[in-house]
CSV table of N, CA and C in Angstrom, one decimal:
chain,number,residue,atom,x,y,z
A,1,MET,N,108.3,92.9,123.8
A,1,MET,CA,107.4,94.0,124.3
A,1,MET,C,107.0,94.8,123.1
A,2,ALA,N,107.9,95.1,122.2
A,2,ALA,CA,107.5,95.9,121.0
A,2,ALA,C,106.4,95.3,120.2
A,3,LEU,N,106.5,94.0,120.0
A,3,LEU,CA,105.5,93.3,119.2
A,3,LEU,C,104.1,93.3,119.9
A,4,ASN,N,104.1,93.1,121.2
A,4,ASN,CA,102.9,93.3,121.9
A,4,ASN,C,102.3,94.7,121.8
A,5,TYR,N,103.2,95.7,121.8
A,5,TYR,CA,102.7,97.1,121.7
A,5,TYR,C,102.0,97.3,120.4
A,6,VAL,N,102.7,96.9,119.3
A,6,VAL,CA,102.1,97.2,118.0
A,6,VAL,C,100.8,96.3,117.7
A,7,ALA,N,100.8,95.2,118.4
A,7,ALA,CA,99.6,94.4,118.3
A,7,ALA,C,98.4,95.0,119.0
A,8,ARG,N,98.6,95.7,120.1
A,8,ARG,CA,97.5,96.3,120.8
A,8,ARG,C,97.2,97.7,120.4
A,9,PHE,N,98.1,98.5,119.9
A,9,PHE,CA,97.8,99.9,119.6
A,9,PHE,C,98.2,100.2,118.1
A,10,ALA,N,97.4,101.1,117.5
A,10,ALA,CA,97.9,101.7,116.2
A,10,ALA,C,98.9,102.7,116.6
A,11,THR,N,100.1,102.6,115.9
A,11,THR,CA,101.2,103.5,116.3
A,11,THR,C,102.0,103.9,115.0
A,12,THR,N,102.9,104.8,115.3
A,12,THR,CA,103.8,105.2,114.3
A,12,THR,C,105.2,104.7,114.6
A,13,ALA,N,106.1,104.8,113.6
A,13,ALA,CA,107.5,104.4,113.9
A,13,ALA,C,108.1,105.2,115.0
A,14,LYS,N,107.9,106.5,115.0
A,14,LYS,CA,108.5,107.4,116.0
A,14,LYS,C,107.9,107.0,117.4
A,15,ALA,N,106.6,106.8,117.5
A,15,ALA,CA,106.0,106.4,118.8
A,15,ALA,C,106.5,105.0,119.3
A,16,LEU,N,106.7,104.1,118.4
A,16,LEU,CA,107.3,102.8,118.7
A,16,LEU,C,108.7,103.0,119.3
A,17,GLU,N,109.5,103.8,118.6
A,17,GLU,CA,110.9,104.1,119.1
A,17,GLU,C,110.9,104.7,120.5
A,18,ARG,N,110.0,105.7,120.7
A,18,ARG,CA,109.9,106.3,122.0
A,18,ARG,C,109.5,105.3,123.1
A,19,TYR,N,108.5,104.4,122.7
A,19,TYR,CA,108.1,103.4,123.7
A,19,TYR,C,109.3,102.5,124.0
A,20,CYS,N,110.0,102.0,123.0
A,20,CYS,CA,111.1,101.1,123.3
A,20,CYS,C,112.2,101.7,124.2
A,21,ARG,N,112.5,103.0,123.9
A,21,ARG,CA,113.5,103.7,124.7
A,21,ARG,C,113.1,103.9,126.1
A,22,ARG,N,111.8,104.2,126.3
A,22,ARG,CA,111.3,104.3,127.6
A,22,ARG,C,111.3,103.0,128.4
A,23,LYS,N,111.0,101.9,127.7
A,23,LYS,CA,111.0,100.6,128.4
A,23,LYS,C,112.4,100.2,128.8
A,24,ILE,N,113.4,100.6,127.9
A,24,ILE,CA,114.8,100.3,128.3
A,24,ILE,C,115.2,101.1,129.5
A,25,ARG,N,114.8,102.3,129.6
A,25,ARG,CA,115.2,103.1,130.7
A,25,ARG,C,114.5,102.6,132.0
A,26,GLU,N,113.3,102.1,131.9
A,26,GLU,CA,112.6,101.6,133.0
A,26,GLU,C,113.2,100.2,133.5
A,27,HIS,N,113.7,99.5,132.5
A,27,HIS,CA,114.3,98.2,132.8
A,27,HIS,C,115.6,98.3,133.6
A,28,GLU,N,116.3,99.4,133.5
A,28,GLU,CA,117.6,99.6,134.1
A,28,GLU,C,118.5,98.5,133.7
A,29,TRP,N,119.0,98.6,132.5
A,29,TRP,CA,119.9,97.5,132.0
A,29,TRP,C,121.1,97.5,132.9
A,30,ALA,N,121.6,96.3,133.1
A,30,ALA,CA,122.8,96.0,133.9
A,30,ALA,C,124.0,96.5,133.1
A,31,GLU,N,125.0,97.0,133.9
A,31,GLU,CA,126.2,97.5,133.2
A,31,GLU,C,126.9,96.3,132.5
A,32,GLY,N,127.3,96.6,131.3
A,32,GLY,CA,127.9,95.6,130.5
A,32,GLY,C,126.9,94.8,129.6
A,33,GLU,N,125.7,94.9,129.9
A,33,GLU,CA,124.6,94.2,129.2
A,33,GLU,C,124.4,95.0,127.9
A,34,ALA,N,124.4,94.3,126.8
A,34,ALA,CA,124.2,94.9,125.5
A,34,ALA,C,122.8,95.5,125.3
A,35,LEU,N,122.8,96.7,124.9
A,35,LEU,CA,121.5,97.3,124.6
A,35,LEU,C,121.0,96.9,123.2
A,36,PRO,N,119.7,96.7,123.1
A,36,PRO,CA,119.1,96.3,121.8
A,36,PRO,C,119.2,97.5,120.8
A,37,ASP,N,119.3,97.2,119.5
A,37,ASP,CA,119.4,98.2,118.5
A,37,ASP,C,117.9,98.6,118.1
A,38,ILE,N,117.5,99.7,118.8
A,38,ILE,CA,116.1,100.1,118.6
A,38,ILE,C,115.8,100.5,117.2
A,39,ASP,N,116.7,101.3,116.6
A,39,ASP,CA,116.5,101.7,115.2
A,39,ASP,C,116.3,100.6,114.2
A,40,ALA,N,117.1,99.5,114.4
A,40,ALA,CA,117.0,98.3,113.5
A,40,ALA,C,115.6,97.6,113.8
A,41,LEU,N,115.2,97.6,115.1
A,41,LEU,CA,114.0,96.9,115.4
A,41,LEU,C,112.8,97.7,114.7
A,42,VAL,N,112.8,99.0,114.9
A,42,VAL,CA,111.7,99.8,114.3
A,42,VAL,C,111.7,99.7,112.8
A,43,ALA,N,112.9,99.7,112.2
A,43,ALA,CA,113.0,99.6,110.7
A,43,ALA,C,112.5,98.2,110.2
A,44,ARG,N,112.7,97.1,111.0
A,44,ARG,CA,112.2,95.8,110.7
A,44,ARG,C,110.7,95.8,110.8
A,45,PHE,N,110.1,96.4,111.8
A,45,PHE,CA,108.7,96.5,112.0
A,45,PHE,C,108.0,97.2,110.8
A,46,VAL,N,108.7,98.3,110.4
A,46,VAL,CA,108.2,99.1,109.2
A,46,VAL,C,108.3,98.3,107.9
A,47,GLU,N,109.4,97.6,107.8
A,47,GLU,CA,109.6,96.8,106.6
A,47,GLU,C,108.6,95.6,106.5
A,48,HIS,N,108.2,95.0,107.6
A,48,HIS,CA,107.2,94.0,107.6
A,48,HIS,C,105.8,94.4,107.6
A,49,GLY,N,105.6,95.7,107.7
A,49,GLY,CA,104.2,96.3,107.6
A,49,GLY,C,103.5,96.3,109.0
A,50,TYR,N,104.2,96.0,110.1
A,50,TYR,CA,103.6,96.1,111.4
A,50,TYR,C,103.3,97.5,111.8
A,51,VAL,N,104.1,98.4,111.3
A,51,VAL,CA,104.0,99.9,111.6
A,51,VAL,C,103.9,100.6,110.2
A,52,ASN,N,102.9,101.4,110.0
A,52,ASN,CA,102.8,102.1,108.7
A,52,ASN,C,102.3,103.5,109.0
A,53,ASP,N,103.1,104.5,108.9
A,53,ASP,CA,102.8,105.8,109.3
A,53,ASP,C,101.7,106.4,108.4
A,54,ALA,N,101.7,106.1,107.1
A,54,ALA,CA,100.6,106.6,106.2
A,54,ALA,C,99.2,106.1,106.6
A,55,VAL,N,99.2,104.8,106.9
A,55,VAL,CA,97.9,104.2,107.3
A,55,VAL,C,97.4,104.8,108.6
A,56,PHE,N,98.4,104.9,109.6
A,56,PHE,CA,98.1,105.6,110.9
A,56,PHE,C,97.5,107.0,110.7
A,57,ALA,N,98.2,107.8,109.8
A,57,ALA,CA,97.8,109.2,109.6
A,57,ALA,C,96.4,109.2,108.9
A,58,ARG,N,96.1,108.3,108.0
A,58,ARG,CA,94.8,108.3,107.3
A,58,ARG,C,93.7,107.9,108.4
A,59,ALA,N,94.0,107.0,109.2
A,59,ALA,CA,93.0,106.6,110.2
A,59,ALA,C,92.8,107.7,111.2
A,60,ARG,N,93.8,108.2,111.7
A,60,ARG,CA,93.7,109.3,112.8
A,60,ARG,C,93.0,110.5,112.2
A,61,THR,N,93.4,110.9,110.9
A,61,THR,CA,92.7,112.0,110.3
A,61,THR,C,91.2,111.8,110.1
A,62,GLY,N,90.8,110.7,109.7
A,62,GLY,CA,89.4,110.3,109.5
A,62,GLY,C,88.7,110.4,110.8
A,63,GLY,N,89.3,109.8,111.8
A,63,GLY,CA,88.6,109.8,113.2
A,63,GLY,C,88.4,111.2,113.7
A,64,LEU,N,89.5,112.0,113.6
A,64,LEU,CA,89.4,113.4,114.1
A,64,LEU,C,88.4,114.2,113.3
A,65,LEU,N,88.3,114.0,112.0
A,65,LEU,CA,87.4,114.7,111.2
A,65,LEU,C,85.9,114.3,111.6
A,66,ARG,N,85.7,113.0,111.8
A,66,ARG,CA,84.4,112.6,112.2
A,66,ARG,C,84.0,113.1,113.6
A,67,ARG,N,84.9,113.4,114.4
A,67,ARG,CA,84.6,114.0,115.8
A,67,ARG,C,84.5,115.5,115.7
A,68,GLY,N,84.8,116.1,114.6
A,68,GLY,CA,84.5,117.5,114.4
A,68,GLY,C,85.7,118.4,114.6
A,69,TYR,N,86.9,117.8,114.5
A,69,TYR,CA,88.1,118.6,114.7
A,69,TYR,C,88.6,119.2,113.3
A,70,GLY,N,89.3,120.3,113.4
A,70,GLY,CA,89.8,121.0,112.2
A,70,GLY,C,91.2,120.6,111.8
A,71,GLU,N,91.6,121.1,110.7
A,71,GLU,CA,92.9,120.8,110.1
A,71,GLU,C,94.1,121.1,111.0
A,72,ARG,N,94.1,122.2,111.7
A,72,ARG,CA,95.2,122.6,112.6
A,72,ARG,C,95.3,121.6,113.7
A,73,ARG,N,94.2,121.2,114.3
A,73,ARG,CA,94.2,120.3,115.5
A,73,ARG,C,94.6,118.9,115.0
A,74,ILE,N,94.2,118.5,113.8
A,74,ILE,CA,94.6,117.2,113.3
A,74,ILE,C,96.1,117.2,113.0
A,75,ASN,N,96.7,118.2,112.4
A,75,ASN,CA,98.1,118.3,112.2
A,75,ASN,C,98.9,118.3,113.5
A,76,ALA,N,98.4,118.9,114.5
A,76,ALA,CA,99.0,118.9,115.8
A,76,ALA,C,99.1,117.5,116.4
A,77,ALA,N,98.0,116.7,116.2
A,77,ALA,CA,97.9,115.4,116.7
A,77,ALA,C,98.9,114.5,115.9
A,78,LEU,N,99.0,114.7,114.6
A,78,LEU,CA,99.9,113.9,113.8
A,78,LEU,C,101.4,114.3,114.1
A,79,ASP,N,101.6,115.6,114.3
A,79,ASP,CA,103.0,116.0,114.7
A,79,ASP,C,103.4,115.3,116.0
A,80,GLN,N,102.5,115.3,117.0
A,80,GLN,CA,102.8,114.6,118.3
A,80,GLN,C,103.1,113.1,118.1
A,81,ALA,N,102.4,112.5,117.2
A,81,ALA,CA,102.6,111.1,116.9
A,81,ALA,C,103.8,110.8,116.1
A,82,GLY,N,104.4,111.9,115.5
A,82,GLY,CA,105.7,111.7,114.8
A,82,GLY,C,105.5,111.3,113.3
A,83,VAL,N,104.3,111.7,112.8
A,83,VAL,CA,104.0,111.4,111.4
A,83,VAL,C,104.7,112.5,110.5
A,84,ASP,N,105.4,112.1,109.5
A,84,ASP,CA,106.0,113.0,108.5
A,84,ASP,C,105.0,113.6,107.6
A,85,TRP,N,105.3,114.8,107.1
A,85,TRP,CA,104.3,115.5,106.2
A,85,TRP,C,104.1,114.7,104.9
A,86,ASP,N,105.0,113.9,104.5
A,86,ASP,CA,104.8,113.1,103.3
A,86,ASP,C,103.8,112.0,103.5
A,87,ASP,N,103.6,111.5,104.7
A,87,ASP,CA,102.6,110.5,105.0
A,87,ASP,C,101.2,111.0,105.2
A,88,ARG,N,101.0,112.3,105.3
A,88,ARG,CA,99.7,112.8,105.5
A,88,ARG,C,98.9,113.1,104.2
A,89,ARG,N,97.6,113.1,104.3
A,89,ARG,CA,96.9,113.4,103.1
A,89,ARG,C,96.3,114.8,103.3
A,90,GLU,N,96.0,115.5,102.2
A,90,GLU,CA,95.5,116.8,102.3
A,90,GLU,C,94.0,116.7,102.6
A,91,ILE,N,93.6,117.6,103.5
A,91,ILE,CA,92.2,117.7,103.9
A,91,ILE,C,91.5,118.7,103.0
A,92,GLY,N,90.5,118.2,102.3
A,92,GLY,CA,89.8,119.1,101.3
A,92,GLY,C,88.8,120.0,102.0
A,93,GLU,N,88.4,121.0,101.3
A,93,GLU,CA,87.5,122.1,101.8
A,93,GLU,C,86.2,121.5,102.3
A,94,PHE,N,85.7,120.5,101.5
A,94,PHE,CA,84.4,119.9,101.9
A,94,PHE,C,84.5,119.1,103.2
A,95,GLU,N,85.6,118.4,103.4
A,95,GLU,CA,85.9,117.7,104.7
A,95,GLU,C,86.0,118.7,105.8
A,96,ALA,N,86.7,119.8,105.6
A,96,ALA,CA,86.9,120.8,106.6
A,96,ALA,C,85.6,121.4,107.0
A,97,ARG,N,84.8,121.7,106.0
A,97,ARG,CA,83.5,122.3,106.4
A,97,ARG,C,82.6,121.3,107.0
A,98,SER,N,82.6,120.1,106.6
A,98,SER,CA,81.8,119.1,107.2
A,98,SER,C,82.2,118.8,108.7
A,99,ALA,N,83.5,118.9,109.0
A,99,ALA,CA,83.9,118.7,110.4
A,99,ALA,C,83.5,119.9,111.2
A,100,ALA,N,83.6,121.1,110.7
A,100,ALA,CA,83.1,122.3,111.4
A,100,ALA,C,81.6,122.2,111.7
A,101,LEU,N,80.9,121.8,110.7
A,101,LEU,CA,79.4,121.6,110.8
A,101,LEU,C,79.1,120.6,111.9
A,102,ARG,N,79.8,119.5,111.9
A,102,ARG,CA,79.6,118.4,112.9
A,102,ARG,C,79.9,118.9,114.3
A,103,MET,N,80.9,119.7,114.4
A,103,MET,CA,81.2,120.3,115.8
A,103,MET,C,80.1,121.2,116.2
A,104,ALA,N,79.7,122.1,115.3
A,104,ALA,CA,78.6,123.1,115.6
A,104,ALA,C,77.3,122.3,116.1
A,105,GLN,N,77.0,121.3,115.3
A,105,GLN,CA,75.8,120.5,115.7
A,105,GLN,C,76.0,119.8,117.0
A,106,LYS,N,77.2,119.2,117.3
A,106,LYS,CA,77.4,118.5,118.5
A,106,LYS,C,77.4,119.4,119.7
A,107,LYS,N,78.0,120.6,119.6
A,107,LYS,CA,78.1,121.5,120.7
A,107,LYS,C,77.0,122.5,120.8
A,108,GLY,N,76.1,122.5,119.8
A,108,GLY,CA,74.9,123.4,119.9
A,108,GLY,C,75.3,124.8,119.6
A,109,PHE,N,76.3,125.0,118.7
A,109,PHE,CA,76.7,126.4,118.3
A,109,PHE,C,75.8,127.0,117.2
A,110,GLY,N,75.8,128.3,117.3
A,110,GLY,CA,75.1,129.0,116.2
A,110,GLY,C,73.6,128.6,116.1
A,111,PRO,N,73.1,128.3,114.9
A,111,PRO,CA,71.7,127.9,114.8
A,111,PRO,C,71.4,126.6,115.3
A,112,PHE,N,72.4,125.8,115.8
A,112,PHE,CA,72.1,124.5,116.3
A,112,PHE,C,71.9,124.5,117.8
A,113,ALA,N,71.8,125.7,118.4
A,113,ALA,CA,71.4,125.9,119.8
A,113,ALA,C,70.1,125.3,120.0
A,114,ALA,N,69.7,125.1,121.3
A,114,ALA,CA,68.4,124.5,121.6
A,114,ALA,C,67.3,125.4,121.1
A,115,SER,N,67.5,126.7,121.0
A,115,SER,CA,66.4,127.6,120.6
A,115,SER,C,66.3,127.5,119.1
A,116,GLY,N,67.3,127.0,118.3
A,116,GLY,CA,67.2,126.9,116.9
A,116,GLY,C,67.6,128.2,116.2
A,117,GLU,N,68.1,129.1,116.9
A,117,GLU,CA,68.5,130.4,116.4
A,117,GLU,C,69.9,130.7,116.9
A,118,PRO,N,70.7,131.5,116.1
A,118,PRO,CA,72.1,131.8,116.6
A,118,PRO,C,71.9,132.7,117.8
A,119,PRO,N,72.9,132.7,118.7
A,119,PRO,CA,72.8,133.5,119.9
A,119,PRO,C,72.9,135.0,119.6
A,120,ALA,N,72.1,135.7,120.3
A,120,ALA,CA,72.0,137.2,120.1
A,120,ALA,C,73.2,137.9,120.8
A,121,GLU,N,73.7,137.3,121.9
A,121,GLU,CA,74.7,138.0,122.6
A,121,GLU,C,76.1,137.8,121.9
A,122,ARG,N,76.8,138.9,121.8
A,122,ARG,CA,78.1,138.9,121.1
A,122,ARG,C,79.1,138.1,121.9
A,123,ALA,N,79.0,138.2,123.2
A,123,ALA,CA,80.0,137.5,124.0
A,123,ALA,C,79.9,135.9,123.9
A,124,LEU,N,78.6,135.4,123.8
A,124,LEU,CA,78.4,134.0,123.6
A,124,LEU,C,78.9,133.6,122.2
A,125,ARG,N,78.6,134.4,121.2
A,125,ARG,CA,79.1,134.0,119.8
A,125,ARG,C,80.6,134.0,119.8
A,126,GLU,N,81.3,134.9,120.5
A,126,GLU,CA,82.7,134.9,120.5
A,126,GLU,C,83.3,133.7,121.2
A,127,LYS,N,82.6,133.3,122.3
A,127,LYS,CA,83.0,132.0,123.0
A,127,LYS,C,82.9,130.8,122.1
A,128,GLN,N,81.8,130.8,121.3
A,128,GLN,CA,81.6,129.7,120.4
A,128,GLN,C,82.7,129.7,119.3
A,129,ILE,N,83.0,130.8,118.8
A,129,ILE,CA,84.0,130.9,117.7
A,129,ILE,C,85.4,130.5,118.3
A,130,ALA,N,85.7,131.0,119.5
A,130,ALA,CA,86.9,130.6,120.2
A,130,ALA,C,87.0,129.1,120.4
A,131,SER,N,86.0,128.5,120.7
A,131,SER,CA,86.0,127.0,120.9
A,131,SER,C,86.2,126.3,119.6
A,132,MET,N,85.7,126.8,118.5
A,132,MET,CA,85.9,126.2,117.2
A,132,MET,C,87.4,126.5,116.8
A,133,LEU,N,87.9,127.6,117.1
A,133,LEU,CA,89.3,127.9,116.8
A,133,LEU,C,90.2,126.9,117.5
A,134,ARG,N,89.9,126.7,118.8
A,134,ARG,CA,90.7,125.7,119.6
A,134,ARG,C,90.7,124.3,119.0
A,135,ALA,N,89.6,124.0,118.4
A,135,ALA,CA,89.4,122.7,117.8
A,135,ALA,C,90.1,122.6,116.4
A,136,GLY,N,90.7,123.7,116.0
A,136,GLY,CA,91.5,123.7,114.8
A,136,GLY,C,90.8,124.1,113.5
A,137,HIS,N,89.6,124.8,113.6
A,137,HIS,CA,88.9,125.2,112.5
A,137,HIS,C,89.4,126.6,112.1
A,138,ALA,N,89.2,127.0,110.8
A,138,ALA,CA,89.6,128.3,110.3
A,138,ALA,C,88.6,129.4,110.9
A,139,LEU,N,89.1,130.6,111.1
A,139,LEU,CA,88.3,131.6,111.6
A,139,LEU,C,87.1,131.9,110.7
A,140,ASP,N,87.2,131.9,109.4
A,140,ASP,CA,86.1,132.1,108.5
A,140,ASP,C,85.0,131.1,108.6
A,141,SER,N,85.4,129.8,108.8
A,141,SER,CA,84.4,128.7,109.0
A,141,SER,C,83.7,128.9,110.3
A,142,ALA,N,84.4,129.2,111.3
A,142,ALA,CA,83.8,129.4,112.6
A,142,ALA,C,82.8,130.5,112.6
A,143,ARG,N,83.2,131.6,112.0
A,143,ARG,CA,82.3,132.8,112.0
A,143,ARG,C,81.0,132.4,111.1
A,144,GLU,N,81.3,131.8,110.0
A,144,GLU,CA,80.2,131.5,109.1
A,144,GLU,C,79.1,130.6,109.8
A,145,LEU,N,79.6,129.6,110.5
A,145,LEU,CA,78.6,128.7,111.2
A,145,LEU,C,78.0,129.3,112.4
A,146,VAL,N,78.7,130.0,113.2
A,146,VAL,CA,78.1,130.6,114.5
A,146,VAL,C,77.1,131.7,114.1
A,147,ASN,N,77.4,132.4,113.0
A,147,ASN,CA,76.5,133.5,112.6
A,147,ASN,C,75.5,133.1,111.6
A,148,ALA,N,75.4,131.9,111.2
A,148,ALA,CA,74.4,131.4,110.2
A,148,ALA,C,73.0,131.7,110.8
A,149,ALA,N,72.1,132.2,109.9
A,149,ALA,CA,70.8,132.6,110.3
A,149,ALA,C,69.9,131.4,110.6
A,150,SER,N,70.2,130.2,110.0
A,150,SER,CA,69.4,129.0,110.2
A,150,SER,C,70.2,127.8,110.0
A,151,GLN,N,69.6,126.7,110.4
A,151,GLN,CA,70.3,125.4,110.2
A,151,GLN,C,70.4,125.1,108.8
A,152,GLU,N,69.4,125.4,108.0
A,152,GLU,CA,69.4,125.1,106.6
A,152,GLU,C,70.6,125.9,105.9
A,153,ILE,N,70.8,127.1,106.3
A,153,ILE,CA,71.9,127.9,105.7
A,153,ILE,C,73.2,127.3,106.0
A,154,ALA,N,73.4,126.9,107.3
A,154,ALA,CA,74.6,126.2,107.7
A,154,ALA,C,74.9,124.9,106.9
A,155,LEU,N,73.8,124.1,106.7
A,155,LEU,CA,73.9,122.9,105.9
A,155,LEU,C,74.3,123.2,104.5
A,156,GLU,N,73.7,124.2,103.9
A,156,GLU,CA,74.0,124.6,102.5
A,156,GLU,C,75.4,125.0,102.4
A,157,TRP,N,75.9,125.8,103.4
A,157,TRP,CA,77.3,126.3,103.4
A,157,TRP,C,78.3,125.1,103.3
A,158,ALA,N,78.0,124.1,104.1
A,158,ALA,CA,78.9,122.9,104.1
A,158,ALA,C,78.8,122.1,102.8
A,159,GLU,N,77.6,122.1,102.2
A,159,GLU,CA,77.4,121.3,101.0
A,159,GLU,C,78.0,122.0,99.8
A,160,GLU,N,78.2,123.3,99.8
A,160,GLU,CA,78.7,124.0,98.7
A,160,GLU,C,80.0,123.4,98.1
A,161,MET,N,80.8,122.9,99.0
A,161,MET,CA,82.1,122.4,98.5
A,161,MET,C,82.1,120.9,98.3
A,162,ARG,N,80.9,120.3,98.3
A,162,ARG,CA,80.9,118.8,98.0
A,162,ARG,C,81.4,118.6,96.6
A,163,PRO,N,82.4,117.6,96.4
A,163,PRO,CA,82.9,117.3,95.1
A,163,PRO,C,81.8,116.9,94.2
A,164,GLN,N,81.8,117.3,93.0
A,164,GLN,CA,80.8,117.0,92.0
A,164,GLN,C,81.1,115.6,91.4
A,165,GLU,N,80.0,114.9,91.1
A,165,GLU,CA,80.1,113.6,90.5
A,165,GLU,C,80.7,113.8,89.1
A,166,PRO,N,81.5,112.8,88.6
A,166,PRO,CA,82.0,113.0,87.3
A,166,PRO,C,80.9,112.9,86.2
A,167,ASP,N,81.0,113.6,85.2
A,167,ASP,CA,80.0,113.6,84.1
A,167,ASP,C,79.9,112.3,83.5
A,168,GLU,N,78.7,111.7,83.4
A,168,GLU,CA,78.5,110.4,82.9
A,168,GLU,C,79.0,110.2,81.4
A,169,GLU,N,78.8,111.3,80.6
A,169,GLU,CA,79.2,111.2,79.2
A,169,GLU,C,80.7,111.2,79.1
A,170,TYR,N,81.4,111.7,80.0
A,170,TYR,CA,82.9,111.7,79.9
A,170,TYR,C,83.5,110.3,80.0
A,171,TRP,N,82.8,109.5,80.8
A,171,TRP,CA,83.3,108.1,80.9
A,171,TRP,C,82.9,107.1,79.9
A,172,THR,N,81.9,107.5,79.0
A,172,THR,CA,81.4,106.6,78.0
A,172,THR,C,82.1,106.8,76.7
């Protein structure tokens, strides 16, 4: 069952362990029947590379960033999956701003509203900021995007943190 599970789903060692323990409970093992050693099974899967928490964390982080989620929400998802802090990668400022911009564009926040201008009503702006905060973005980023005067200003704000290309002369 464990092999079928990891073949079908991207998972972590902790999630595999939880799955196996749940299946054992559901199976209602007969008294006197030896229980499988779940810790050894999970360790063997990790050793053979069937389960890799770092690869899982990288894929989940990338997917959530592309969907417009912020660092806090990503860390909550990785916590729930049982990924250790050592297996996570740091999210850069450019990635965080790009994710916030993506969410604003997708949800029509700030200057990305149908009118093309940020909302004039304070209550609506506060709702948009609250939505971005729930998605895991920093308060400063949410305010910056929702209050941006135009789409161009919002795009420039996100691009400010783009990593610079290495100097060509340095490498020659």
